[in-house]
PDB file of C-alpha atoms in Angstrom:
ATOM      1  CA  MET A  23      13.636 -13.216  -7.576  1.00 80.00           C
ATOM      2  CA  SER A  24      14.273  -9.955  -5.733  1.00 95.00           C
ATOM      3  CA  ILE A  25      14.471  -6.700  -7.712  1.00 96.00           C
ATOM      4  CA  PRO A  26      17.046  -4.047  -6.700  1.00 96.00           C
ATOM      5  CA  ILE A  27      14.987  -0.906  -6.074  1.00 97.00           C
ATOM      6  CA  TYR A  28      15.751   2.655  -5.043  1.00 95.00           C
ATOM      7  CA  TYR A  29      13.662   4.992  -2.927  1.00 91.00           C
ATOM      8  CA  SER A  30      14.681   7.702  -0.497  1.00 81.00           C
ATOM      9  CA  ARG A  31      15.941   6.602   2.910  1.00 75.00           C
ATOM     10  CA  LYS A  32      16.868  10.079   4.154  1.00 68.00           C
ATOM     11  CA  HIS A  33      13.401  10.503   5.659  1.00 65.00           C
ATOM     12  CA  ILE A  34      11.303   7.335   5.631  1.00 75.00           C
ATOM     13  CA  ASN A  35       7.802   8.621   5.125  1.00 81.00           C
ATOM     14  CA  LEU A  36       4.619   7.396   3.527  1.00 88.00           C
ATOM     15  CA  GLY A  37       5.745   7.875  -0.092  1.00 89.00           C
ATOM     16  CA  ASP A  38       8.965   5.952   0.505  1.00 89.00           C
ATOM     17  CA  ALA A  39       7.748   3.214   2.839  1.00 89.00           C
ATOM     18  CA  ILE A  40       4.880   2.284   0.531  1.00 93.00           C
ATOM     19  CA  ASN A  41       7.199   0.960  -2.183  1.00 95.00           C
ATOM     20  CA  PRO A  42       8.261  -2.522  -0.995  1.00 94.00           C
ATOM     21  CA  ILE A  43       4.942  -3.199   0.742  1.00 94.00           C
ATOM     22  CA  LEU A  44       2.805  -2.188  -2.229  1.00 96.00           C
ATOM     23  CA  LEU A  45       4.945  -4.153  -4.682  1.00 96.00           C
ATOM     24  CA  ARG A  46       4.999  -7.288  -2.556  1.00 96.00           C
ATOM     25  CA  ASN A  47       1.344  -7.341  -1.496  1.00 96.00           C
ATOM     26  CA  LEU A  48      -0.279  -6.119  -4.686  1.00 96.00           C
ATOM     27  CA  PHE A  49       2.087  -7.275  -7.430  1.00 96.00           C
ATOM     28  CA  HIS A  50       3.880 -10.174  -5.684  1.00 96.00           C
ATOM     29  CA  VAL A  51       7.277  -8.654  -6.455  1.00 96.00           C
ATOM     30  CA  ASP A  52      10.049  -8.892  -3.861  1.00 96.00           C
ATOM     31  CA  THR A  53      12.534  -6.024  -3.732  1.00 96.00           C
ATOM     32  CA  HIS A  54      15.685  -5.075  -1.888  1.00 95.00           C
ATOM     33  CA  LEU A  55      16.866  -1.513  -1.342  1.00 94.00           C
ATOM     34  CA  VAL A  56      20.112  -0.456  -3.023  1.00 94.00           C
ATOM     35  CA  LYS A  57      21.869   2.801  -3.798  1.00 92.00           C
ATOM     36  CA  TYR A  58      20.376   4.614  -6.758  1.00 91.00           C
ATOM     37  CA  HIS A  59      23.250   3.888  -9.138  1.00 89.00           C
ATOM     38  CA  LYS A  60      22.741   0.138  -8.594  1.00 92.00           C
ATOM     39  CA  ALA A  61      18.935   0.153  -8.805  1.00 95.00           C
ATOM     40  CA  GLU A  62      17.052  -1.495 -11.652  1.00 96.00           C
ATOM     41  CA  PHE A  63      13.612  -0.301 -10.545  1.00 97.00           C
ATOM     42  CA  PHE A  64      12.294   3.142  -9.600  1.00 97.00           C
ATOM     43  CA  ALA A  65       8.680   3.338  -8.450  1.00 97.00           C
ATOM     44  CA  VAL A  66       6.766   5.719  -6.155  1.00 96.00           C
ATOM     45  CA  GLY A  67       8.551   8.961  -5.328  1.00 94.00           C
ATOM     46  CA  SER A  68      10.213  12.109  -6.651  1.00 94.00           C
ATOM     47  CA  ILE A  69      13.333  10.208  -7.689  1.00 95.00           C
ATOM     48  CA  LEU A  70      13.850  10.611 -11.449  1.00 97.00           C
ATOM     49  CA  GLU A  71      16.826  12.868 -10.743  1.00 95.00           C
ATOM     50  CA  LYS A  72      18.653   9.656  -9.864  1.00 94.00           C
ATOM     51  CA  VAL A  73      18.688   8.510 -13.495  1.00 96.00           C
ATOM     52  CA  THR A  74      20.214  11.815 -14.622  1.00 95.00           C
ATOM     53  CA  SER A  75      23.559  13.500 -14.157  1.00 91.00           C
ATOM     54  CA  PRO A  76      25.245  16.794 -14.993  1.00 89.00           C
ATOM     55  CA  ARG A  77      26.396  16.894 -18.600  1.00 86.00           C
ATOM     56  CA  TYR A  78      30.039  17.115 -17.533  1.00 81.00           C
ATOM     57  CA  ASP A  79      29.944  13.911 -15.404  1.00 81.00           C
ATOM     58  CA  LEU A  80      31.270  11.621 -18.139  1.00 80.00           C
ATOM     59  CA  GLY A  81      32.267   8.873 -15.717  1.00 80.00           C
ATOM     60  CA  ARG A  82      28.730   8.370 -14.464  1.00 80.00           C
ATOM     61  CA  ARG A  83      27.284   8.540 -17.963  1.00 77.00           C
ATOM     62  CA  ILE A  84      29.711   5.943 -19.307  1.00 77.00           C
ATOM     63  CA  LYS A  85      29.109   3.644 -16.331  1.00 79.00           C
ATOM     64  CA  GLY A  86      25.342   3.988 -16.719  1.00 75.00           C
ATOM     65  CA  TYR A  87      25.510   3.046 -20.389  1.00 74.00           C
ATOM     66  CA  PHE A  88      26.734  -0.458 -19.497  1.00 75.00           C
ATOM     67  CA  GLN A  89      24.245  -1.012 -16.676  1.00 83.00           C
ATOM     68  CA  THR A  90      20.967  -2.901 -16.879  1.00 88.00           C
ATOM     69  CA  PRO A  91      18.257  -0.450 -18.041  1.00 92.00           C
ATOM     70  CA  ALA A  92      16.301   1.121 -15.186  1.00 95.00           C
ATOM     71  CA  THR A  93      12.561   0.412 -15.184  1.00 97.00           C
ATOM     72  CA  ILE A  94      10.392   3.406 -14.258  1.00 98.00           C
ATOM     73  CA  TRP A  95       6.872   3.033 -12.850  1.00 98.00           C
ATOM     74  CA  SER A  96       4.942   6.105 -11.658  1.00 98.00           C
ATOM     75  CA  SER A  97       8.050   8.039 -10.582  1.00 97.00           C
ATOM     76  CA  GLY A  98       8.441  11.786 -11.018  1.00 97.00           C
ATOM     77  CA  PHE A  99      11.002  14.552 -10.809  1.00 97.00           C
ATOM     78  CA  LEU A 100      11.399  16.516  -7.579  1.00 95.00           C
ATOM     79  CA  VAL A 101      12.308  19.688  -9.483  1.00 94.00           C
ATOM     80  CA  PRO A 102      12.603  20.411 -13.218  1.00 95.00           C
ATOM     81  CA  PRO A 103      15.899  19.288 -14.792  1.00 94.00           C
ATOM     82  CA  THR A 104      18.233  22.101 -15.820  1.00 92.00           C
ATOM     83  CA  VAL A 105      19.669  22.690 -19.284  1.00 90.00           C
ATOM     84  CA  HIS A 106      22.855  20.989 -18.063  1.00 92.00           C
ATOM     85  CA  THR A 107      21.053  17.764 -17.099  1.00 94.00           C
ATOM     86  CA  VAL A 108      21.340  14.601 -19.199  1.00 94.00           C
ATOM     87  CA  LEU A 109      20.244  10.997 -18.742  1.00 94.00           C
ATOM     88  CA  CYS A 110      22.883   8.635 -17.370  1.00 93.00           C
ATOM     89  CA  ARG A 111      20.860   5.407 -17.602  1.00 93.00           C
ATOM     90  CA  LYS A 112      19.017   3.543 -20.303  1.00 94.00           C
ATOM     91  CA  LEU A 113      15.346   3.427 -19.366  1.00 96.00           C
ATOM     92  CA  LYS A 114      12.289   1.205 -19.677  1.00 97.00           C
ATOM     93  CA  ILE A 115       9.337   3.459 -18.922  1.00 98.00           C
ATOM     94  CA  ALA A 116       6.102   1.792 -17.834  1.00 98.00           C
ATOM     95  CA  ALA A 117       4.376   4.818 -16.266  1.00 98.00           C
ATOM     96  CA  LEU A 118       5.164   8.311 -14.968  1.00 98.00           C
ATOM     97  CA  ARG A 119       3.641  10.407 -12.202  1.00 98.00           C
ATOM     98  CA  GLY A 120       2.425  13.293 -14.325  1.00 98.00           C
ATOM     99  CA  LYS A 121       2.564  15.360 -17.496  1.00 98.00           C
ATOM    100  CA  LEU A 122       5.302  17.644 -16.187  1.00 98.00           C
ATOM    101  CA  SER A 123       7.714  14.782 -15.523  1.00 98.00           C
ATOM    102  CA  GLN A 124       6.683  13.282 -18.854  1.00 98.00           C
ATOM    103  CA  GLY A 125       7.496  16.506 -20.696  1.00 97.00           C
ATOM    104  CA  TYR A 126      10.930  16.923 -19.142  1.00 97.00           C
ATOM    105  CA  LEU A 127      11.817  13.279 -19.694  1.00 97.00           C
ATOM    106  CA  GLU A 128      10.766  13.605 -23.341  1.00 97.00           C
ATOM    107  CA  LYS A 129      13.203  16.514 -23.702  1.00 96.00           C
ATOM    108  CA  LEU A 130      16.009  14.444 -22.216  1.00 96.00           C
ATOM    109  CA  LEU A 131      15.201  11.450 -24.430  1.00 95.00           C
ATOM    110  CA  GLY A 132      14.514  13.477 -27.553  1.00 95.00           C
ATOM    111  CA  HIS A 133      11.248  11.698 -28.366  1.00 96.00           C
ATOM    112  CA  LYS A 134       7.650  11.351 -27.205  1.00 97.00           C
ATOM    113  CA  ILE A 135       6.628   8.985 -24.415  1.00 96.00           C
ATOM    114  CA  GLU A 136       3.188   7.366 -24.485  1.00 96.00           C
ATOM    115  CA  VAL A 137       2.623   5.777 -21.076  1.00 98.00           C
ATOM    116  CA  PRO A 138      -0.083   5.977 -18.385  1.00 98.00           C
ATOM    117  CA  LEU A 139       0.261   8.824 -15.902  1.00 98.00           C
ATOM    118  CA  GLY A 140      -0.432   8.745 -12.175  1.00 98.00           C
ATOM    119  CA  ASP A 141       1.133   8.163  -8.785  1.00 98.00           C
ATOM    120  CA  GLY A 142       1.379   4.535  -7.682  1.00 97.00           C
ATOM    121  CA  GLY A 143       0.391   5.646  -4.207  1.00 97.00           C
ATOM    122  CA  LEU A 144      -3.193   5.831  -5.447  1.00 98.00           C
ATOM    123  CA  LEU A 145      -3.264   2.053  -5.019  1.00 98.00           C
ATOM    124  CA  MET A 146      -2.739   2.275  -1.244  1.00 97.00           C
ATOM    125  CA  PRO A 147      -6.386   1.461  -0.348  1.00 97.00           C
ATOM    126  CA  LYS A 148      -5.876  -2.018  -1.837  1.00 97.00           C
ATOM    127  CA  LEU A 149      -3.590  -2.786   1.106  1.00 96.00           C
ATOM    128  CA  LEU A 150      -6.481  -2.605   3.588  1.00 96.00           C
ATOM    129  CA  THR A 151      -8.999  -5.418   3.868  1.00 94.00           C
ATOM    130  CA  GLU A 152     -11.668  -3.005   5.105  1.00 94.00           C
ATOM    131  CA  LEU A 153     -12.044   0.716   5.691  1.00 95.00           C
ATOM    132  CA  PRO A 154     -12.233   2.070   9.243  1.00 96.00           C
ATOM    133  CA  PRO A 155     -15.117   4.242  10.490  1.00 96.00           C
ATOM    134  CA  LYS A 156     -14.743   8.009  10.269  1.00 96.00           C
ATOM    135  CA  GLN A 157     -13.350   9.134  13.621  1.00 95.00           C
ATOM    136  CA  ILE A 158     -11.249  12.207  12.792  1.00 96.00           C
ATOM    137  CA  GLN A 159     -13.069  15.296  11.586  1.00 95.00           C
ATOM    138  CA  LEU A 160      -9.953  17.043  10.264  1.00 95.00           C
ATOM    139  CA  GLY A 161      -6.575  15.420   9.651  1.00 96.00           C
ATOM    140  CA  ILE A 162      -3.435  17.475   9.132  1.00 94.00           C
ATOM    141  CA  ILE A 163      -0.544  15.660   7.431  1.00 93.00           C
ATOM    142  CA  PRO A 164       2.616  17.794   7.530  1.00 89.00           C
ATOM    143  CA  HIS A 165       5.726  17.439   5.412  1.00 79.00           C
ATOM    144  CA  HIS A 166       8.465  15.737   7.452  1.00 72.00           C
ATOM    145  CA  SER A 167      10.272  19.089   7.797  1.00 72.00           C
ATOM    146  CA  GLU A 168       7.173  20.743   9.265  1.00 71.00           C
ATOM    147  CA  VAL A 169       6.148  18.191  11.886  1.00 73.00           C
ATOM    148  CA  GLY A 170       5.951  20.127  15.158  1.00 71.00           C
ATOM    149  CA  SER A 171       6.368  23.536  13.507  1.00 77.00           C
ATOM    150  CA  ALA A 172       4.938  26.641  15.165  1.00 80.00           C
ATOM    151  CA  GLN A 173       2.561  27.208  12.257  1.00 83.00           C
ATOM    152  CA  ILE A 174       1.111  23.718  12.537  1.00 84.00           C
ATOM    153  CA  GLN A 175       0.605  24.272  16.270  1.00 86.00           C
ATOM    154  CA  ARG A 176      -1.212  27.530  15.548  1.00 87.00           C
ATOM    155  CA  LEU A 177      -3.437  25.641  13.119  1.00 87.00           C
ATOM    156  CA  LEU A 178      -4.349  23.196  15.885  1.00 87.00           C
ATOM    157  CA  GLN A 179      -5.363  26.121  18.077  1.00 88.00           C
ATOM    158  CA  LYS A 180      -7.555  27.432  15.259  1.00 88.00           C
ATOM    159  CA  PHE A 181      -9.141  24.012  14.648  1.00 88.00           C
ATOM    160  CA  PRO A 182      -9.109  22.106  17.970  1.00 89.00           C
ATOM    161  CA  GLN A 183     -10.968  19.198  16.334  1.00 91.00           C
ATOM    162  CA  ALA A 184      -7.946  18.552  14.096  1.00 92.00           C
ATOM    163  CA  VAL A 185      -5.466  15.694  14.566  1.00 93.00           C
ATOM    164  CA  ILE A 186      -1.853  15.735  13.391  1.00 92.00           C
ATOM    165  CA  ILE A 187      -0.924  12.657  11.361  1.00 93.00           C
ATOM    166  CA  SER A 188       2.831  12.367  10.853  1.00 87.00           C
ATOM    167  CA  PRO A 189       3.827  10.678   7.569  1.00 83.00           C
ATOM    168  CA  GLU A 190       7.193   9.595   8.981  1.00 79.00           C
ATOM    169  CA  ILE A 191       7.946   6.012   9.965  1.00 73.00           C
ATOM    170  CA  PHE A 192      10.974   5.758  12.231  1.00 66.00           C
ATOM    171  CA  GLY A 193      13.171   2.712  12.773  1.00 63.00           C
ATOM    172  CA  ASN A 194      13.239  -0.623  10.986  1.00 69.00           C
ATOM    173  CA  GLU A 195      10.822  -2.641  13.112  1.00 72.00           C
ATOM    174  CA  ARG A 196       7.214  -3.438  12.225  1.00 83.00           C
ATOM    175  CA  ILE A 197       7.331  -1.091   9.230  1.00 82.00           C
ATOM    176  CA  GLU A 198       4.490  -2.769   7.372  1.00 89.00           C
ATOM    177  CA  GLU A 199       2.301  -2.934  10.458  1.00 90.00           C
ATOM    178  CA  ARG A 200       2.917   0.721  11.271  1.00 89.00           C
ATOM    179  CA  LEU A 201       2.361   1.745   7.660  1.00 92.00           C
ATOM    180  CA  LEU A 202      -1.027   0.029   7.624  1.00 94.00           C
ATOM    181  CA  GLU A 203      -1.865   1.757  10.914  1.00 94.00           C
ATOM    182  CA  LEU A 204      -0.991   5.085   9.259  1.00 94.00           C
ATOM    183  CA  LEU A 205      -3.215   4.301   6.275  1.00 96.00           C
ATOM    184  CA  ARG A 206      -6.114   3.357   8.543  1.00 97.00           C
ATOM    185  CA  LYS A 207      -5.714   6.618  10.433  1.00 96.00           C
ATOM    186  CA  ILE A 208      -5.753   8.607   7.189  1.00 97.00           C
ATOM    187  CA  ALA A 209      -8.773   6.661   5.943  1.00 98.00           C
ATOM    188  CA  SER A 210     -10.641   7.508   9.172  1.00 97.00           C
ATOM    189  CA  CYS A 211     -10.513  11.260   8.394  1.00 97.00           C
ATOM    190  CA  GLU A 212     -13.471  13.241   7.071  1.00 96.00           C
ATOM    191  CA  MET A 213     -11.250  16.022   5.628  1.00 96.00           C
ATOM    192  CA  ILE A 214      -7.495  16.455   5.220  1.00 96.00           C
ATOM    193  CA  PHE A 215      -5.019  19.309   4.908  1.00 94.00           C
ATOM    194  CA  SER A 216      -1.587  18.110   3.810  1.00 94.00           C
ATOM    195  CA  THR A 217       1.749  19.761   3.164  1.00 92.00           C
ATOM    196  CA  SER A 218       3.026  16.283   2.200  1.00 92.00           C
ATOM    197  CA  LEU A 219       2.451  15.115  -1.378  1.00 95.00           C
ATOM    198  CA  HIS A 220       1.648  11.549  -0.401  1.00 95.00           C
ATOM    199  CA  GLY A 221      -0.717  12.767   2.271  1.00 95.00           C
ATOM    200  CA  ILE A 222      -2.693  14.263  -0.612  1.00 97.00           C
ATOM    201  CA  VAL A 223      -2.289  11.139  -2.755  1.00 97.00           C
ATOM    202  CA  ALA A 224      -3.554   8.956   0.102  1.00 97.00           C
ATOM    203  CA  ALA A 225      -6.529  11.256   0.740  1.00 97.00           C
ATOM    204  CA  ASP A 226      -7.468  11.204  -2.956  1.00 97.00           C
ATOM    205  CA  ALA A 227      -7.080   7.427  -3.031  1.00 97.00           C
ATOM    206  CA  PHE A 228      -9.485   7.014  -0.100  1.00 97.00           C
ATOM    207  CA  GLY A 229     -11.946   9.540  -1.536  1.00 97.00           C
ATOM    208  CA  ILE A 230     -11.399  12.047   1.276  1.00 97.00           C
ATOM    209  CA  PRO A 231     -11.809  15.770   0.525  1.00 96.00           C
ATOM    210  CA  CYS A 232      -8.330  17.264   0.799  1.00 96.00           C
ATOM    211  CA  ARG A 233      -6.382  20.418   0.062  1.00 95.00           C
ATOM    212  CA  HIS A 234      -2.693  21.064  -0.360  1.00 95.00           C
ATOM    213  CA  LEU A 235      -1.652  23.307   2.530  1.00 93.00           C
ATOM    214  CA  ILE A 236       1.339  25.639   2.284  1.00 90.00           C
ATOM    215  CA  CYS A 237       2.932  26.588   5.609  1.00 84.00           C
ATOM    216  CA  GLY A 238       6.234  27.839   4.212  1.00 72.00           C
ATOM    217  CA  GLN A 239       8.401  27.512   1.158  1.00 67.00           C
ATOM    218  CA  LEU A 240       9.665  23.944   0.833  1.00 66.00           C
ATOM    219  CA  PRO A 241      13.138  23.764  -0.768  1.00 60.00           C
ATOM    220  CA  GLU A 242      11.759  21.867  -3.778  1.00 71.00           C
ATOM    221  CA  GLY A 243       8.786  24.188  -4.278  1.00 80.00           C
ATOM    222  CA  THR A 244       5.445  22.977  -5.634  1.00 90.00           C
ATOM    223  CA  PHE A 245       6.603  21.171  -8.794  1.00 95.00           C
ATOM    224  CA  LYS A 246       5.748  17.674  -7.577  1.00 96.00           C
ATOM    225  CA  PHE A 247       2.246  18.746  -6.493  1.00 96.00           C
ATOM    226  CA  ASN A 248       1.501  20.200  -9.932  1.00 96.00           C
ATOM    227  CA  ASP A 249       3.037  17.143 -11.562  1.00 98.00           C
ATOM    228  CA  TYR A 250       0.730  14.837  -9.590  1.00 98.00           C
ATOM    229  CA  ARG A 251      -2.374  16.888 -10.407  1.00 97.00           C
ATOM    230  CA  SER A 252      -1.429  17.072 -14.089  1.00 97.00           C
ATOM    231  CA  ALA A 253      -2.180  13.345 -14.444  1.00 98.00           C
ATOM    232  CA  PHE A 254      -5.818  14.378 -13.939  1.00 97.00           C
ATOM    233  CA  GLY A 255      -5.560  17.358 -16.300  1.00 95.00           C
ATOM    234  CA  LEU A 256      -5.516  19.791 -13.359  1.00 94.00           C
ATOM    235  CA  THR A 257      -3.164  22.241 -11.687  1.00 93.00           C
ATOM    236  CA  ASP A 258      -2.492  22.388  -7.982  1.00 93.00           C
ATOM    237  CA  VAL A 259      -4.522  24.994  -6.066  1.00 91.00           C
ATOM    238  CA  PRO A 260      -2.963  25.211  -2.592  1.00 92.00           C
ATOM    239  CA  VAL A 261      -4.314  26.931   0.492  1.00 91.00           C
ATOM    240  CA  GLU A 262      -1.957  29.296   2.331  1.00 89.00           C
ATOM    241  CA  ILE A 263      -1.917  28.711   6.075  1.00 88.00           C
ATOM    242  CA  ASN A 264      -2.467  32.423   6.735  1.00 86.00           C
ATOM    243  CA  GLU A 265      -5.762  32.167   4.850  1.00 84.00           C
ATOM    244  CA  LEU A 266      -6.859  29.585   7.392  1.00 85.00           C
ATOM    245  CA  LEU A 267      -5.473  31.333  10.452  1.00 85.00           C
ATOM    246  CA  HIS A 268      -6.884  34.765   9.652  1.00 85.00           C
ATOM    247  CA  GLY A 269      -9.699  34.063   7.191  1.00 76.00           C
ATOM    248  CA  THR A 270     -13.386  33.550   7.795  1.00 75.00           C
ATOM    249  CA  VAL A 271     -14.138  30.974   5.094  1.00 76.00           C
ATOM    250  CA  SER A 272     -15.634  27.787   6.521  1.00 83.00           C
ATOM    251  CA  LEU A 273     -13.994  24.397   6.165  1.00 85.00           C
ATOM    252  CA  SER A 274     -16.919  23.133   4.109  1.00 85.00           C
ATOM    253  CA  GLU A 275     -16.365  25.943   1.592  1.00 87.00           C
ATOM    254  CA  ILE A 276     -12.625  25.271   1.428  1.00 89.00           C
ATOM    255  CA  PHE A 277     -13.109  21.567   0.783  1.00 90.00           C
ATOM    256  CA  GLN A 278     -15.755  22.069  -1.886  1.00 87.00           C
ATOM    257  CA  LYS A 279     -13.097  23.318  -4.319  1.00 83.00           C
ATOM    258  CA  ASN A 280     -10.477  21.474  -6.360  1.00 84.00           C
ATOM    259  CA  GLN A 281     -11.570  17.930  -5.495  1.00 92.00           C
ATOM    260  CA  LEU A 282     -11.124  14.847  -7.648  1.00 94.00           C
ATOM    261  CA  SER A 283     -14.121  12.700  -8.465  1.00 94.00           C
ATOM    262  CA  SER A 284     -14.148   8.997  -7.597  1.00 95.00           C
ATOM    263  CA  ASP A 285     -14.329   8.221 -11.331  1.00 96.00           C
ATOM    264  CA  GLN A 286     -11.165  10.236 -12.018  1.00 97.00           C
ATOM    265  CA  VAL A 287      -9.246   8.464  -9.274  1.00 97.00           C
ATOM    266  CA  ALA A 288     -10.532   5.030 -10.318  1.00 97.00           C
ATOM    267  CA  GLU A 289      -9.522   5.531 -13.955  1.00 98.00           C
ATOM    268  CA  VAL A 290      -5.993   6.715 -13.178  1.00 98.00           C
ATOM    269  CA  SER A 291      -5.531   4.007 -10.533  1.00 98.00           C
ATOM    270  CA  GLU A 292      -6.607   1.262 -12.927  1.00 98.00           C
ATOM    271  CA  ASN A 293      -4.298   2.548 -15.669  1.00 98.00           C
ATOM    272  CA  ILE A 294      -1.352   2.669 -13.279  1.00 97.00           C
ATOM    273  CA  GLN A 295      -2.018  -0.822 -11.946  1.00 98.00           C
ATOM    274  CA  THR A 296      -2.374  -2.250 -15.449  1.00 98.00           C
ATOM    275  CA  ALA A 297       0.882  -0.603 -16.492  1.00 98.00           C
ATOM    276  CA  PHE A 298       2.939  -2.308 -13.788  1.00 97.00           C
ATOM    277  CA  PRO A 299       5.929  -3.938 -15.516  1.00 96.00           C
ATOM    278  CA  ARG A 300       6.495  -7.673 -15.729  1.00 90.00           C
ATOM    279  CA  PHE A 301       9.733  -8.989 -14.255  1.00 83.00           C
TER     280      PHE A 301
END
């Protein structure tokens, strides 16, 4: 059986590409990508907006009422829903990314939700049979919109030992192979700055000291970063790029702060894996 799933195809990056590969290899679930209004499964990604609609869109709400309920596992909102947002699908909720998404979904549903919290991307290390040696002193994982930006190039001049690791995966060939290559490259880092959420998730999953780097204002803001951290009872503490370019604080000092322990990651990862729905 193949489950109709939705994840973003606008920019195929780590958080999107991980979905079918993680589900097939770890949970033995085959999936096929469909448009969001036809999907029955929503997993890793900031995609909960796709089960909502504006209050005035009666056609979508009526259509959604007669559809198969959408199963949610570790998904989150990209931005907070507005007061004019309502649900347009019936839901089966197995897990959510964080407390912020949980709180907003509770408001939309009108009742409490008791499910495990955490990003399914934390299970990425289970896709590798062995970990590579540490070969990159400092990895920089930019958001897809910031790959090649002038600020990132200035950061490379400041830290010549750094290596840019793009989270994007272009084309439709050898996706799984290239994704595993990307994970091995991330795992080979000693430290990581990331403006990409799933760059941070991957670093945490592999136990690599990492910090959320802000180069500019992303259109969606920092909601998803705080949502992810909230699953650990924390708030996001980003580093502004100007602090790095003009500051004198050492990398070791920067990476001593706001790190997750291996026990925290292991507990959330286990809860998320256990919560995976049965099909």
